[in-house]
Short mmCIF file of C-alpha atoms in Angstrom, two decimals:
data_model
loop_
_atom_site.label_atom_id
_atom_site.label_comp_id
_atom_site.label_asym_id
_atom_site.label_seq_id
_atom_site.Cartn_x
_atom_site.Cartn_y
_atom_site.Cartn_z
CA UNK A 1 7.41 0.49 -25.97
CA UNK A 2 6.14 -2.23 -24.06
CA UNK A 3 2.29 -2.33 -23.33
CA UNK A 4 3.19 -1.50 -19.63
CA UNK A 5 5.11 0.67 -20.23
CA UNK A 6 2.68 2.69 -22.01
CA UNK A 7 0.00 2.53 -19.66
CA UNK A 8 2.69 3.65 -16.38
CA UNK A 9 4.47 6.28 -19.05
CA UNK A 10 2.46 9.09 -16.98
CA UNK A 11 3.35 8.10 -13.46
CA UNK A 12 6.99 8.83 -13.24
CA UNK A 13 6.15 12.58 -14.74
CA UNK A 14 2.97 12.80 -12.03
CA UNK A 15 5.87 11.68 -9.05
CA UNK A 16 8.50 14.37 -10.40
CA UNK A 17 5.75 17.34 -9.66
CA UNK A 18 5.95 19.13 -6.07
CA UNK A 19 7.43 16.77 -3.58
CA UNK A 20 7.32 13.73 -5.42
CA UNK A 21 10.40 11.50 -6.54
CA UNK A 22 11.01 9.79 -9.36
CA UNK A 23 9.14 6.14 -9.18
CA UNK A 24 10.75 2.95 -10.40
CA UNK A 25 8.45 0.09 -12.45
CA UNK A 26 9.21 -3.26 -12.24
CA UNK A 27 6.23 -4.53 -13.62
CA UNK A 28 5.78 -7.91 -14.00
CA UNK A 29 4.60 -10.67 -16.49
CA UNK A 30 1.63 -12.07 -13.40
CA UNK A 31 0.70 -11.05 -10.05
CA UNK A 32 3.13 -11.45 -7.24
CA UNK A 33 -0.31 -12.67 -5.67
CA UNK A 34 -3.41 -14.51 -6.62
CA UNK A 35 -6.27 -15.85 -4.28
CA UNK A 36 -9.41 -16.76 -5.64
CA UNK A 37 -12.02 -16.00 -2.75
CA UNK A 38 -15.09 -18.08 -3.27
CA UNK A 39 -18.15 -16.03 -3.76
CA UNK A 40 -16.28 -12.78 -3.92
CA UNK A 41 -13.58 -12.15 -6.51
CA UNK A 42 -10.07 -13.39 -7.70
CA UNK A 43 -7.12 -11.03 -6.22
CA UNK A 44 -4.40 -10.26 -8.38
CA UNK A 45 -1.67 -8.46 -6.23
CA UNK A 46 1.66 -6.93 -7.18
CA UNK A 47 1.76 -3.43 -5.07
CA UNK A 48 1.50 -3.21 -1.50
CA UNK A 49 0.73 0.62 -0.88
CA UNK A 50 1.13 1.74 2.70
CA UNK A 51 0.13 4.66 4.72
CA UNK A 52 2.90 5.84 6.97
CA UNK A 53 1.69 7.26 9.96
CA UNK A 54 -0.26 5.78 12.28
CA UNK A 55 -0.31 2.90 9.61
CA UNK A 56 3.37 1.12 9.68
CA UNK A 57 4.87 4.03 12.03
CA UNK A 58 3.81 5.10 15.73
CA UNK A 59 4.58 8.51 15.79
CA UNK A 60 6.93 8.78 12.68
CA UNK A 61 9.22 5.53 13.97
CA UNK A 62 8.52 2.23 12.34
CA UNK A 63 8.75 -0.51 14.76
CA UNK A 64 11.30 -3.23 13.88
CA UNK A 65 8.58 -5.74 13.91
CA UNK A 66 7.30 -3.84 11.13
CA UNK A 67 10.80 -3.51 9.92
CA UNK A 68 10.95 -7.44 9.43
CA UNK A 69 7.86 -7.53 8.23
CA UNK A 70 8.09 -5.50 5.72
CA UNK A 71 11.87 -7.45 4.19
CA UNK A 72 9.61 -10.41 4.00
CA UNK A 73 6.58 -8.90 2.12
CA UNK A 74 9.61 -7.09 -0.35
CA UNK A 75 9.67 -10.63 -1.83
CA UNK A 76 6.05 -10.99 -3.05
CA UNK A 77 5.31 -6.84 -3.54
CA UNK A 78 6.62 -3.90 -4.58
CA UNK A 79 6.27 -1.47 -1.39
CA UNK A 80 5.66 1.75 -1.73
CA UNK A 81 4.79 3.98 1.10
CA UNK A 82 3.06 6.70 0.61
CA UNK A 83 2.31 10.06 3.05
CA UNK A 84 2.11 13.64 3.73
CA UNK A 85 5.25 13.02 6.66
CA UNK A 86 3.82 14.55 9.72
CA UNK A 87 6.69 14.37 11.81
CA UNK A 88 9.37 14.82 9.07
CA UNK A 89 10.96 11.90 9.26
CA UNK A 90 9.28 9.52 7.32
CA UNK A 91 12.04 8.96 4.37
CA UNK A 92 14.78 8.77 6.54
CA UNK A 93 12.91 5.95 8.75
CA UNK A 94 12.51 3.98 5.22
CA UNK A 95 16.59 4.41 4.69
CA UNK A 96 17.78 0.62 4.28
CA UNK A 97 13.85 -0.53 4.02
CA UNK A 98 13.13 -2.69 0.77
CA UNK A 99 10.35 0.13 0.13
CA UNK A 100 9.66 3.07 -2.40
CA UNK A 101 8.42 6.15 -0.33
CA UNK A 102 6.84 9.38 -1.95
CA UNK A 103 5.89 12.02 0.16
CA UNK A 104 3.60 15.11 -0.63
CA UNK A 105 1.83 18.37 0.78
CA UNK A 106 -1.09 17.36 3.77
CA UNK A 107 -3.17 19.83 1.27
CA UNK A 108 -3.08 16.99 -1.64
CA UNK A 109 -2.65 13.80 0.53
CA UNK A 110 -6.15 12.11 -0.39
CA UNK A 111 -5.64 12.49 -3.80
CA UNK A 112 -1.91 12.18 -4.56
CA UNK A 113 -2.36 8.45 -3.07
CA UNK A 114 -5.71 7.82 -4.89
CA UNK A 115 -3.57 9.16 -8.59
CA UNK A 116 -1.02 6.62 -7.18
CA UNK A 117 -2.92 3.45 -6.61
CA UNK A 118 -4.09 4.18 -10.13
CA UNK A 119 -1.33 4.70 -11.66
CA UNK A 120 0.40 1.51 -10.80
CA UNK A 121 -3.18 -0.25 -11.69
CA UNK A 122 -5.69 -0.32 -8.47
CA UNK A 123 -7.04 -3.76 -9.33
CA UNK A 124 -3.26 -4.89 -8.62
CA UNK A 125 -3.03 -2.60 -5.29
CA UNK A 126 -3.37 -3.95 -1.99
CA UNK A 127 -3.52 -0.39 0.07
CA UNK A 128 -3.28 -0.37 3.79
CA UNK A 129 -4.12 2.89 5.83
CA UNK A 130 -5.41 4.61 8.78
CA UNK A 131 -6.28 8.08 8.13
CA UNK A 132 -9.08 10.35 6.85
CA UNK A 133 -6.24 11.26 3.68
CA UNK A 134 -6.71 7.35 2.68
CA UNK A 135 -10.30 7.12 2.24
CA UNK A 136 -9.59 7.61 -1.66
CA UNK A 137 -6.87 5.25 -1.31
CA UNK A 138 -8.88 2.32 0.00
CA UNK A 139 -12.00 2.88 -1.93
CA UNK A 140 -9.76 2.15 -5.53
CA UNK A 141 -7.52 -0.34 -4.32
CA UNK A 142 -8.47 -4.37 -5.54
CA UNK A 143 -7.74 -5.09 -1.83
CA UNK A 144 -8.08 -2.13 1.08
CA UNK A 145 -7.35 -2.73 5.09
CA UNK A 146 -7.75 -0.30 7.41
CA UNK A 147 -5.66 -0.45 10.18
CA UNK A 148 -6.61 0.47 13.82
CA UNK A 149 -3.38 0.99 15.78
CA UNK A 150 -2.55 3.10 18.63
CA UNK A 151 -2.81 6.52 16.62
CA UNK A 152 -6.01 5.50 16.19
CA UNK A 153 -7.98 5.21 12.49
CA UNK A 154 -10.36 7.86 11.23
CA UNK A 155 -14.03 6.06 11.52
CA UNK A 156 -15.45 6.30 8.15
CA UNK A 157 -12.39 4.90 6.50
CA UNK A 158 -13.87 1.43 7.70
CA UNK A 159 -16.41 1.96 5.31
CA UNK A 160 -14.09 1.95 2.78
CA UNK A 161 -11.80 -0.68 4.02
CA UNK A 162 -12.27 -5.11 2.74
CA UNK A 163 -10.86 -5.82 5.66
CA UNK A 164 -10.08 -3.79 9.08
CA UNK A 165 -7.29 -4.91 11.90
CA UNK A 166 -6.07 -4.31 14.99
CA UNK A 167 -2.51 -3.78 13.89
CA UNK A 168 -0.29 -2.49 11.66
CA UNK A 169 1.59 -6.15 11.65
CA UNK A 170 -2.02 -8.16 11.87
CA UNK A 171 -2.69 -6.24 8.39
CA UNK A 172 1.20 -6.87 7.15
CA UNK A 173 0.21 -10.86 8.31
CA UNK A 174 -2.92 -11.64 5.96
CA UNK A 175 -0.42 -10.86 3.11
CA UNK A 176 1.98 -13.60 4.26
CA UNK A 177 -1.37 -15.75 5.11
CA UNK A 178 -3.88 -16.47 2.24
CA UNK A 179 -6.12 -18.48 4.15
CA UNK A 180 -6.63 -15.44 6.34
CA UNK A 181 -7.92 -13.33 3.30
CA UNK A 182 -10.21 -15.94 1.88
CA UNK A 183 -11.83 -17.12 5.64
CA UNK A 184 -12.51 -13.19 5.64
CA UNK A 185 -13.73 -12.30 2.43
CA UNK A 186 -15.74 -15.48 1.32
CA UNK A 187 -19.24 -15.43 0.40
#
């Protein structure tokens, strides 16, 4: 068994447990993105890890510029979305989506996406969210933006957050614009 493969053995029986579905690896060999951010730290991205509500949905419908967004970003991440479905919908608004989506009980939202991000490896994660259930998210992932759409984002989650937008598709855009991260996050 590959090294990997060892170290992800775990998540697939953590995703089969309540609610969860099976999650599929495709780990690999080097990031999917690397930006060295003088006076900061070197980013080495292969997951992007998104809230669903309120993050890339407006009340449980993703908007198709989101939608596009999202095809683009399939080429350079793995997506996985991750959320306790409010309105119910969630997987079937992801149907045709280049995305992985996992969806769990509002009890264990915080820490089902936290067990996640570290599962896939957080240092690798790039974690976008919006909510007061991705504070755990954020604080572990090797990048974290909070996003401040028009469901609003829970306050102390900017605390948390690298970066914080205005947008779900102003945080989707620093991923497709490196120059955006590093103006940000220099020293």
């Amino acid at each position: 068994m590959g090294q990997w493969r060892k170290k992800y053995a775990s998540l697939p029986s953590l995703l089969c447990a309540g609610n969860y579905s099976k999650i599929r690896l495709k780990r690999s060999e080097v990031p999917k993105m690397k930006v060295e951010i003088p006076g900061y730290k070197e980013l080495n991205l292969e997951y992007l890890v998104l809230d669903y509500n309120g993050t890339i949905a407006v009340d449980g419908m993703i908007p198709q510029s989101v939608k596009e967004r999202l095809e683009i970003l399939a080429k350079e991440f793995q997506i996985y979305v991750v959320t306790a479905d409010t309105h119910g919908n969630a997987r079937k608004s992801c149907e045709g989506l280049p995305v992985e989506i996992y969806t769990f009980p509002s009890s264990d939202a915080a820490g089902s996406k936290k067990k996640i991000v570290e599962e896939l490896g957080s240092e690798n994660c790039v974690c976008l969210g919006n909510g007061r259930n991705d504070v755990q998210m954020l604080r572990v992932a090797g990048l974290s933006v909070a996003v401040m759409d028009v469901e609003g984002m829970y306050g102390k989650l900017a605390e948390e957050a690298d970066i914080c937008v205005r947008s779900m598709e102003e945080g989707l855009d620093l991923l497709r614009n490196e120059k955006r991260l590093i103006a940000t996050l220099r020293g």
